[in-house]
C-alpha positions as a LaTeX table, in Angstrom:
\begin{tabular}{lrrr}
\hline
Residue & $x$ (\AA) & $y$ (\AA) & $z$ (\AA) \\
\hline
Met1 & 68.46 & 13.28 & 115.90 \\
Ala2 & 70.11 & 16.75 & 116.85 \\
Ala3 & 67.43 & 19.68 & 116.91 \\
Pro4 & 68.26 & 21.74 & 113.58 \\
Leu5 & 70.68 & 24.43 & 113.90 \\
Arg6 & 69.85 & 27.51 & 111.96 \\
Phe7 & 72.53 & 29.65 & 110.32 \\
His8 & 71.74 & 32.67 & 108.36 \\
Ala9 & 73.80 & 34.36 & 105.29 \\
Leu10 & 73.24 & 37.54 & 103.21 \\
Leu11 & 74.40 & 37.91 & 99.77 \\
Thr12 & 74.50 & 41.08 & 97.77 \\
Gly13 & 74.28 & 41.16 & 93.94 \\
Ala14 & 72.86 & 37.56 & 93.47 \\
Asn15 & 70.96 & 37.42 & 90.14 \\
Ser16 & 73.84 & 36.91 & 87.70 \\
Gly17 & 77.53 & 36.13 & 87.27 \\
Leu18 & 79.71 & 35.66 & 90.33 \\
Gly19 & 76.77 & 36.19 & 92.71 \\
Leu20 & 74.67 & 33.48 & 91.27 \\
Ser21 & 77.59 & 31.16 & 91.12 \\
Leu22 & 78.26 & 32.09 & 94.79 \\
Cys23 & 74.87 & 31.43 & 95.73 \\
Thr24 & 74.85 & 27.98 & 94.34 \\
Arg25 & 78.42 & 27.14 & 95.40 \\
Phe26 & 78.09 & 28.33 & 99.07 \\
Leu27 & 74.80 & 26.23 & 99.30 \\
Ser28 & 76.33 & 23.15 & 97.68 \\
Glu29 & 79.37 & 23.19 & 100.01 \\
Phe30 & 77.42 & 24.17 & 103.25 \\
Leu31 & 75.32 & 21.14 & 102.76 \\
Thr32 & 78.02 & 18.76 & 101.84 \\
Thr33 & 80.38 & 19.81 & 104.56 \\
Arg34 & 78.31 & 20.73 & 107.53 \\
Pro35 & 76.22 & 18.11 & 109.89 \\
Ala36 & 72.79 & 16.99 & 108.67 \\
His37 & 71.25 & 19.16 & 111.61 \\
His38 & 72.85 & 22.31 & 110.39 \\
His39 & 70.37 & 24.40 & 108.19 \\
Ile40 & 71.05 & 27.47 & 106.37 \\
Thr41 & 68.66 & 30.70 & 105.46 \\
Leu42 & 70.39 & 32.54 & 102.42 \\
Ile43 & 68.92 & 36.11 & 102.23 \\
Phe44 & 70.18 & 37.12 & 98.59 \\
Thr45 & 69.63 & 40.58 & 97.29 \\
Thr46 & 68.61 & 41.68 & 93.61 \\
Arg47 & 66.91 & 45.13 & 92.42 \\
Ser48 & 63.55 & 43.51 & 91.50 \\
Pro49 & 61.21 & 40.56 & 92.11 \\
Ser50 & 61.55 & 39.15 & 88.48 \\
Lys51 & 65.33 & 38.74 & 89.33 \\
Ser52 & 64.55 & 37.31 & 92.50 \\
Ala53 & 62.34 & 34.76 & 91.14 \\
Ala54 & 64.57 & 33.95 & 88.29 \\
Thr55 & 67.53 & 33.69 & 90.91 \\
Ala56 & 65.45 & 31.28 & 93.32 \\
Ser57 & 64.48 & 29.17 & 90.47 \\
Thr58 & 68.07 & 28.85 & 89.23 \\
Ile59 & 69.35 & 27.86 & 92.86 \\
Val60 & 66.62 & 25.33 & 93.32 \\
Ser61 & 67.22 & 23.90 & 90.00 \\
Tyr62 & 70.80 & 23.49 & 90.67 \\
Leu63 & 70.29 & 21.86 & 94.20 \\
His64 & 67.73 & 19.44 & 92.97 \\
Ala65 & 69.88 & 18.20 & 90.03 \\
Asn66 & 72.65 & 17.62 & 92.59 \\
Gly67 & 70.85 & 15.61 & 94.80 \\
Leu68 & 71.33 & 18.09 & 97.62 \\
Asp69 & 68.88 & 18.26 & 100.56 \\
Leu70 & 66.49 & 21.18 & 99.94 \\
Ser71 & 65.01 & 20.71 & 103.39 \\
Arg72 & 67.86 & 22.06 & 105.03 \\
Val73 & 67.59 & 25.44 & 102.80 \\
Val74 & 65.68 & 28.66 & 103.16 \\
Leu75 & 65.94 & 30.99 & 100.21 \\
Arg76 & 64.76 & 34.61 & 100.95 \\
Pro77 & 64.83 & 37.21 & 98.72 \\
Ala78 & 65.30 & 40.83 & 99.42 \\
Phe79 & 65.75 & 43.94 & 97.45 \\
Val80 & 68.50 & 46.80 & 97.60 \\
Asp81 & 69.87 & 49.21 & 95.26 \\
Leu82 & 73.01 & 49.94 & 96.81 \\
Ser83 & 73.57 & 53.22 & 94.98 \\
Gln84 & 70.60 & 54.45 & 97.11 \\
Leu85 & 71.21 & 54.99 & 100.55 \\
Ser86 & 67.41 & 54.78 & 101.38 \\
Ser87 & 67.14 & 51.19 & 99.88 \\
Val88 & 69.96 & 50.35 & 102.18 \\
Leu89 & 68.35 & 51.73 & 104.89 \\
Ser90 & 65.17 & 49.70 & 104.17 \\
Leu91 & 66.91 & 46.37 & 103.92 \\
Ala92 & 68.67 & 46.93 & 107.02 \\
Asp93 & 65.33 & 47.91 & 109.04 \\
Glu94 & 63.87 & 44.67 & 107.59 \\
Leu95 & 66.47 & 42.43 & 108.80 \\
Leu96 & 66.60 & 44.14 & 112.30 \\
Gly97 & 62.82 & 44.16 & 112.49 \\
Arg98 & 62.36 & 47.94 & 113.25 \\
Lys99 & 58.93 & 49.50 & 113.21 \\
Gly100 & 57.94 & 50.45 & 109.84 \\
Ala101 & 59.96 & 48.09 & 107.82 \\
Arg102 & 58.62 & 47.49 & 104.20 \\
Thr103 & 58.11 & 43.76 & 105.22 \\
Glu104 & 56.79 & 42.50 & 108.37 \\
Asn105 & 58.07 & 39.55 & 110.30 \\
Ser106 & 61.13 & 39.85 & 108.28 \\
Ala107 & 63.75 & 40.18 & 111.12 \\
Val108 & 66.57 & 37.63 & 111.76 \\
Asp109 & 68.22 & 37.13 & 115.08 \\
Lys110 & 71.80 & 37.00 & 113.81 \\
Leu111 & 73.97 & 36.99 & 110.67 \\
Asp112 & 76.69 & 34.49 & 110.51 \\
Trp113 & 77.81 & 35.49 & 107.03 \\
Val114 & 77.72 & 38.36 & 104.99 \\
Phe115 & 78.97 & 38.51 & 101.15 \\
Leu116 & 79.51 & 42.16 & 99.71 \\
Asn117 & 79.56 & 40.74 & 96.35 \\
Ala118 & 77.54 & 43.17 & 94.33 \\
Gly119 & 79.33 & 45.81 & 92.28 \\
Ile120 & 79.14 & 47.48 & 88.76 \\
Leu121 & 81.86 & 48.56 & 86.41 \\
Ser122 & 80.06 & 50.20 & 83.59 \\
Thr123 & 77.98 & 53.38 & 83.97 \\
Thr124 & 74.75 & 54.85 & 82.42 \\
Thr125 & 76.77 & 57.75 & 80.91 \\
Pro126 & 77.17 & 57.82 & 77.09 \\
Gly127 & 80.79 & 57.87 & 76.09 \\
Arg128 & 81.63 & 54.89 & 78.28 \\
Gly129 & 83.64 & 51.80 & 76.84 \\
Val130 & 86.85 & 50.88 & 75.50 \\
Asp131 & 89.78 & 52.82 & 74.04 \\
Trp132 & 90.24 & 50.33 & 71.37 \\
Pro133 & 93.48 & 51.90 & 69.87 \\
Leu134 & 95.23 & 51.64 & 73.30 \\
Ala135 & 93.65 & 48.25 & 73.95 \\
Ile136 & 95.21 & 46.86 & 70.49 \\
Tyr137 & 98.50 & 48.26 & 71.50 \\
His138 & 98.38 & 46.93 & 74.99 \\
Val139 & 97.30 & 43.40 & 73.87 \\
Val140 & 100.13 & 43.49 & 71.12 \\
Thr141 & 102.84 & 44.96 & 73.61 \\
Asn142 & 102.14 & 43.23 & 76.68 \\
Pro143 & 99.17 & 40.79 & 76.44 \\
Leu144 & 99.19 & 39.04 & 79.53 \\
His145 & 99.00 & 42.41 & 81.51 \\
Ala146 & 96.30 & 43.77 & 79.01 \\
Leu147 & 94.25 & 40.58 & 79.68 \\
Thr148 & 94.59 & 40.56 & 83.60 \\
Thr149 & 94.55 & 44.06 & 84.63 \\
Pro150 & 93.38 & 46.10 & 81.64 \\
Glu151 & 94.05 & 49.79 & 81.51 \\
Tyr152 & 92.22 & 50.77 & 78.36 \\
Lys153 & 88.58 & 51.12 & 79.86 \\
Ile154 & 86.87 & 54.53 & 79.36 \\
Gln155 & 85.40 & 55.51 & 82.75 \\
Val156 & 83.30 & 58.65 & 83.80 \\
Pro157 & 84.70 & 60.02 & 86.99 \\
Ser158 & 82.59 & 62.43 & 88.05 \\
Glu159 & 79.13 & 60.63 & 87.61 \\
Val160 & 76.74 & 61.26 & 90.44 \\
Val161 & 73.58 & 59.30 & 91.58 \\
Leu162 & 70.90 & 61.57 & 93.17 \\
Gln163 & 69.77 & 60.14 & 96.46 \\
Ile164 & 66.02 & 59.52 & 96.80 \\
Pro165 & 64.57 & 60.24 & 100.08 \\
Pro166 & 63.13 & 57.34 & 101.86 \\
Ser167 & 59.59 & 58.53 & 101.66 \\
Ser168 & 60.08 & 58.63 & 97.79 \\
Ser169 & 60.07 & 56.26 & 95.25 \\
Gly170 & 61.62 & 55.87 & 91.78 \\
Lys171 & 64.50 & 54.49 & 89.74 \\
Thr172 & 68.26 & 55.38 & 90.26 \\
Thr173 & 68.93 & 58.89 & 88.75 \\
Thr174 & 72.28 & 60.01 & 87.68 \\
Cys175 & 72.39 & 63.71 & 88.21 \\
Pro176 & 73.52 & 66.34 & 85.56 \\
Pro177 & 77.07 & 67.68 & 85.58 \\
Glu178 & 76.00 & 70.88 & 87.48 \\
Val179 & 74.98 & 68.55 & 90.67 \\
Thr180 & 77.96 & 67.80 & 92.99 \\
Ala181 & 78.38 & 65.10 & 95.58 \\
Ser182 & 78.23 & 67.67 & 98.20 \\
Glu183 & 74.76 & 68.48 & 97.41 \\
Asp184 & 72.28 & 65.75 & 96.96 \\
Gly185 & 74.24 & 62.89 & 95.11 \\
Leu186 & 76.96 & 60.50 & 95.88 \\
Gly187 & 79.74 & 59.08 & 93.26 \\
Tyr188 & 77.78 & 56.39 & 91.47 \\
Leu189 & 80.56 & 53.77 & 91.33 \\
Phe190 & 81.97 & 54.67 & 94.96 \\
Cys191 & 78.10 & 54.26 & 96.24 \\
Ser192 & 77.44 & 51.13 & 94.44 \\
Asn193 & 80.96 & 49.40 & 95.07 \\
Val194 & 81.98 & 50.43 & 98.66 \\
Phe195 & 79.79 & 52.97 & 100.32 \\
Gly196 & 76.30 & 51.28 & 100.11 \\
His197 & 77.96 & 47.91 & 101.58 \\
Tyr198 & 79.72 & 50.03 & 104.40 \\
Val199 & 76.57 & 51.77 & 105.28 \\
Leu200 & 74.78 & 48.40 & 105.47 \\
Val201 & 77.33 & 46.45 & 107.52 \\
Asn202 & 77.49 & 49.47 & 109.81 \\
Leu203 & 73.48 & 49.35 & 110.38 \\
Leu204 & 73.59 & 45.42 & 110.58 \\
Gln205 & 76.32 & 45.37 & 113.55 \\
Pro206 & 73.58 & 44.07 & 116.19 \\
Leu207 & 73.30 & 40.95 & 114.05 \\
Leu208 & 77.07 & 40.31 & 113.54 \\
Thr209 & 78.59 & 41.15 & 116.81 \\
Arg210 & 78.48 & 38.53 & 119.48 \\
Lys211 & 79.13 & 38.02 & 123.32 \\
Lys212 & 82.57 & 35.99 & 123.70 \\
Asn213 & 80.43 & 33.38 & 125.52 \\
Ser214 & 78.01 & 32.97 & 122.68 \\
Pro215 & 77.47 & 29.45 & 121.63 \\
His216 & 77.37 & 30.85 & 118.03 \\
Pro217 & 80.46 & 31.33 & 115.96 \\
Arg218 & 82.06 & 34.47 & 114.94 \\
Ala219 & 80.41 & 36.14 & 112.10 \\
Arg220 & 82.48 & 36.62 & 108.88 \\
Val221 & 82.07 & 39.63 & 106.33 \\
Val222 & 83.68 & 38.74 & 103.09 \\
Trp223 & 84.28 & 41.79 & 100.93 \\
Thr224 & 84.60 & 41.05 & 97.13 \\
Ser225 & 87.48 & 43.11 & 95.72 \\
Ser226 & 89.24 & 42.90 & 92.30 \\
Leu227 & 92.67 & 42.26 & 90.69 \\
Glu228 & 92.22 & 45.92 & 89.15 \\
Ala229 & 92.26 & 47.36 & 92.58 \\
Asn230 & 95.01 & 50.15 & 92.04 \\
Pro231 & 96.55 & 52.33 & 94.68 \\
Ala232 & 97.53 & 54.86 & 92.04 \\
Cys233 & 93.97 & 55.52 & 91.46 \\
Tyr234 & 92.85 & 56.17 & 95.09 \\
Thr235 & 93.38 & 59.12 & 97.29 \\
Pro236 & 91.44 & 59.80 & 100.74 \\
Thr237 & 91.05 & 63.18 & 99.91 \\
Asp238 & 88.74 & 62.11 & 96.90 \\
Ile239 & 87.40 & 59.10 & 98.38 \\
Gln240 & 84.62 & 59.14 & 95.70 \\
Cys241 & 87.07 & 59.61 & 92.82 \\
Leu242 & 85.04 & 62.57 & 91.46 \\
Gln243 & 88.32 & 64.19 & 90.28 \\
Gly244 & 89.99 & 61.01 & 89.23 \\
Thr245 & 89.69 & 59.01 & 86.04 \\
His246 & 89.23 & 55.55 & 87.16 \\
Pro247 & 86.51 & 55.26 & 89.80 \\
Tyr248 & 86.12 & 51.50 & 89.47 \\
Glu249 & 89.86 & 50.86 & 90.35 \\
Ser250 & 89.63 & 53.49 & 93.07 \\
Ser251 & 86.49 & 51.88 & 94.58 \\
Lys252 & 88.31 & 48.35 & 94.55 \\
Tyr253 & 91.34 & 49.70 & 96.15 \\
Leu254 & 89.42 & 51.55 & 98.88 \\
Thr255 & 87.80 & 48.12 & 99.62 \\
Asp256 & 91.02 & 46.52 & 100.22 \\
Val257 & 92.07 & 49.28 & 102.42 \\
Leu258 & 88.83 & 49.05 & 104.57 \\
Ala259 & 89.08 & 45.36 & 104.85 \\
Leu260 & 92.73 & 45.20 & 105.75 \\
Thr261 & 92.87 & 48.02 & 108.22 \\
His262 & 89.48 & 47.42 & 109.93 \\
Glu263 & 91.14 & 47.73 & 113.12 \\
Ser264 & 91.24 & 51.57 & 112.57 \\
Ser265 & 87.37 & 51.68 & 111.92 \\
Pro266 & 85.13 & 53.09 & 114.77 \\
Ser267 & 83.59 & 49.87 & 115.31 \\
Ala268 & 86.74 & 48.17 & 116.12 \\
Lys269 & 87.95 & 50.79 & 118.42 \\
Ala270 & 84.42 & 50.94 & 120.19 \\
Thr271 & 84.44 & 47.01 & 120.68 \\
Cys272 & 88.16 & 47.00 & 121.83 \\
Ala273 & 87.02 & 48.68 & 125.18 \\
Asp274 & 84.50 & 46.03 & 125.71 \\
Lys275 & 86.33 & 42.75 & 126.37 \\
Asp276 & 83.02 & 40.74 & 126.35 \\
Ile277 & 82.36 & 41.79 & 122.53 \\
Leu278 & 83.47 & 39.71 & 119.79 \\
Arg279 & 82.97 & 41.65 & 116.39 \\
Pro280 & 82.70 & 39.90 & 113.07 \\
Arg281 & 85.92 & 39.17 & 110.94 \\
Tyr282 & 86.41 & 41.22 & 108.06 \\
Leu283 & 87.97 & 39.05 & 105.17 \\
Leu284 & 89.35 & 39.84 & 101.57 \\
Thr285 & 89.03 & 38.04 & 98.41 \\
His286 & 88.55 & 38.48 & 94.55 \\
Pro287 & 87.61 & 36.22 & 91.74 \\
Ala288 & 90.64 & 37.24 & 89.48 \\
Val289 & 89.52 & 37.22 & 85.82 \\
Cys290 & 86.31 & 35.60 & 84.94 \\
Ala291 & 83.95 & 36.03 & 82.05 \\
Thr292 & 80.80 & 37.41 & 83.42 \\
Gly293 & 78.49 & 40.20 & 82.09 \\
Ile294 & 79.79 & 43.12 & 84.09 \\
Ser295 & 81.85 & 44.35 & 81.20 \\
Asn296 & 78.56 & 44.76 & 79.31 \\
Leu297 & 80.03 & 43.81 & 75.96 \\
Pro298 & 78.01 & 42.96 & 72.94 \\
Pro299 & 77.90 & 39.18 & 72.15 \\
Val300 & 80.57 & 38.91 & 69.46 \\
Leu301 & 83.04 & 40.88 & 71.64 \\
Trp302 & 82.21 & 38.75 & 74.66 \\
Tyr303 & 83.06 & 35.63 & 72.90 \\
Leu304 & 86.27 & 37.21 & 71.76 \\
Met305 & 87.01 & 38.16 & 75.10 \\
Leu306 & 86.44 & 34.78 & 76.49 \\
Ala307 & 89.06 & 33.33 & 73.57 \\
Ala308 & 91.47 & 35.78 & 74.88 \\
Phe309 & 91.00 & 34.60 & 78.57 \\
Tyr310 & 91.70 & 31.17 & 77.65 \\
Ile311 & 94.96 & 32.20 & 75.48 \\
Ala312 & 96.17 & 34.08 & 78.53 \\
Arg313 & 95.75 & 30.91 & 80.92 \\
Val314 & 96.57 & 28.17 & 78.45 \\
Ala315 & 99.16 & 29.84 & 76.09 \\
Phe316 & 100.81 & 32.29 & 78.66 \\
Gly317 & 100.18 & 30.25 & 81.85 \\
Ser318 & 98.41 & 33.00 & 83.58 \\
Glu319 & 97.28 & 31.75 & 87.18 \\
Trp320 & 94.82 & 34.74 & 87.42 \\
His321 & 92.42 & 33.41 & 84.84 \\
Pro322 & 89.83 & 31.09 & 86.30 \\
Ile323 & 87.42 & 32.27 & 83.58 \\
Asp324 & 84.60 & 30.20 & 85.04 \\
Ser325 & 82.51 & 32.01 & 87.85 \\
Trp326 & 82.16 & 28.82 & 90.03 \\
Lys327 & 85.96 & 28.64 & 90.18 \\
Gly328 & 86.18 & 32.62 & 90.78 \\
Asn329 & 84.49 & 32.13 & 94.00 \\
Val330 & 87.12 & 29.49 & 95.54 \\
Ala331 & 88.84 & 31.96 & 97.60 \\
Thr332 & 85.47 & 33.18 & 99.14 \\
Met333 & 84.67 & 29.93 & 99.87 \\
His334 & 87.89 & 29.21 & 101.57 \\
Val335 & 87.69 & 31.91 & 103.85 \\
Ala336 & 83.91 & 31.77 & 104.55 \\
Leu337 & 83.39 & 28.05 & 105.19 \\
His338 & 86.69 & 26.19 & 105.17 \\
Ala339 & 89.18 & 28.08 & 106.83 \\
Ser340 & 89.22 & 27.23 & 110.64 \\
Glu341 & 89.04 & 30.37 & 113.47 \\
Glu342 & 92.92 & 29.26 & 114.26 \\
Glu343 & 93.56 & 29.75 & 110.58 \\
Leu344 & 92.00 & 33.10 & 110.36 \\
Asp345 & 93.65 & 34.50 & 113.58 \\
Gly346 & 97.08 & 34.07 & 111.68 \\
Arg347 & 98.07 & 35.30 & 108.40 \\
Thr348 & 95.08 & 33.77 & 106.42 \\
Gly349 & 92.39 & 36.57 & 107.88 \\
Lys350 & 94.93 & 39.42 & 107.10 \\
Ile351 & 95.68 & 39.24 & 103.61 \\
Lys352 & 93.95 & 39.42 & 100.27 \\
Trp353 & 93.11 & 36.05 & 98.68 \\
Gly354 & 92.36 & 35.55 & 94.93 \\
Ala355 & 91.01 & 32.83 & 92.87 \\
Gly356 & 93.74 & 30.95 & 90.94 \\
Ala357 & 93.87 & 28.18 & 88.17 \\
Thr358 & 96.39 & 26.18 & 86.43 \\
Arg359 & 96.74 & 26.07 & 83.03 \\
Trp360 & 94.31 & 23.29 & 82.39 \\
Gly361 & 91.78 & 25.04 & 84.85 \\
Lys362 & 92.23 & 23.30 & 88.18 \\
Glu363 & 91.19 & 25.99 & 90.68 \\
Phe364 & 93.28 & 26.98 & 93.85 \\
Val365 & 93.50 & 29.67 & 96.35 \\
Lys366 & 96.21 & 32.23 & 95.50 \\
Glu367 & 97.67 & 35.00 & 97.80 \\
Thr368 & 97.41 & 38.52 & 96.29 \\
Lys369 & 100.55 & 40.84 & 97.08 \\
Ile370 & 99.48 & 44.37 & 98.45 \\
Asn371 & 102.08 & 47.02 & 98.87 \\
Gly372 & 102.30 & 47.92 & 102.77 \\
Val373 & 101.06 & 44.19 & 103.77 \\
Gly374 & 103.75 & 41.93 & 105.16 \\
Glu375 & 103.81 & 38.19 & 104.40 \\
Asp376 & 102.35 & 37.49 & 107.93 \\
Gly377 & 99.66 & 40.07 & 107.33 \\
Thr378 & 101.32 & 43.03 & 109.32 \\
Leu379 & 100.76 & 46.57 & 107.90 \\
Asp380 & 103.58 & 49.05 & 107.39 \\
Glu381 & 103.24 & 52.42 & 108.82 \\
Asn382 & 102.18 & 53.91 & 105.13 \\
Met383 & 99.27 & 51.41 & 105.05 \\
Lys384 & 98.11 & 52.22 & 108.61 \\
Lys385 & 98.11 & 55.90 & 107.95 \\
Leu386 & 96.13 & 55.23 & 104.67 \\
Gly387 & 93.89 & 53.24 & 106.64 \\
Glu388 & 93.02 & 55.76 & 109.26 \\
Glu389 & 92.53 & 58.48 & 106.76 \\
Ser390 & 90.02 & 56.39 & 104.62 \\
Trp391 & 88.28 & 55.46 & 107.72 \\
Met392 & 88.10 & 58.89 & 108.98 \\
Glu393 & 86.67 & 60.15 & 105.42 \\
Ile394 & 84.22 & 57.39 & 105.00 \\
Glu395 & 82.81 & 57.61 & 108.48 \\
Ser396 & 82.62 & 61.27 & 108.24 \\
Leu397 & 80.51 & 60.84 & 105.00 \\
Arg398 & 78.19 & 58.15 & 106.63 \\
Lys399 & 77.47 & 60.52 & 109.51 \\
Leu400 & 76.51 & 63.21 & 106.94 \\
Trp401 & 74.20 & 61.05 & 105.09 \\
Met402 & 72.57 & 59.35 & 107.95 \\
Lys403 & 71.71 & 62.92 & 109.15 \\
Arg404 & 70.36 & 63.88 & 105.87 \\
Leu405 & 68.34 & 60.65 & 105.83 \\
Gly406 & 67.10 & 61.33 & 109.28 \\
Arg407 & 69.10 & 58.67 & 110.93 \\
Lys408 & 71.58 & 58.70 & 113.74 \\
\hline
\end{tabular}
């Protein structure tokens, strides 16, 4: 019998919805497609011990019910609030085994997959929700568009989350209007959906890079974006969308830009000079339209939304309504587990993949068109420029906050 070969995966936002389904689907497909001597440690993040315990219980129950070999799986909970950079630093310190980490003996020697899944849509500010007259108008005049990429959400563009120093403790605190992102806070949705992940991946580079002669496969970092990523809502000069009106769509389009233009990133440019270094792949997917709790609707409205989604798929033939969160992860599973290195060297690794479904619910992987990205994955000059500007802005912001938090 071959000696066990251990793999490690990190997954953010695991306690519900797409994240929980991703945990169970990833483990299920790993165990059923990999040799018996391949073992997996899944580091899944939530924001509290109670959520971690519930998540682990759900995962174990699923694996047991489906007759999968639990002896090949290690479940390891971790805690992170991606809107708080001090929390992101603490998680990175644990995984890197740095002195002073909040949990001892928690280091890993490498990461093979990182799933940047966590994200928020609703905020804590009163007044959010749905512009119902506009929603009704859009549903009547263009129902498929209204049920796929809605434009009637009420969002608060200038909400800032106070950054708590590492030595302090407390819950996430949104700032009063007079506190700006240039002082002690960051854009709430920007930090939760993009910047926290960006800082985390930057800190974890020692676990993600390989020597080219390493026996370990190249690491894969999968960004979860959205169908609602909208270039009209994003500008590099307002990267946190503090002046715009659609911070969610802005944050998801920034996710697209970062994933597709990672060749412009500082880490990519640094490793290009070192021919012996193999940096991780950055891959981009989205779940299309799924019925999850991210919309934070009351139960009656949630079920009406669910019915509308089925109408969009069955009656209108929409291929962007997998609805079920398990099916919503089909594209992520494709690029993470099933696509070969050779396939990812081609266009598969350079475009945005989404979760598609037939009228009767059969899942498939569907390409998502993005302006500025050719069919072979090549970027036009406008997208390259946008990428360079975005990387410059987000890297400047990272350096600023690392200095403020006492890090290099």
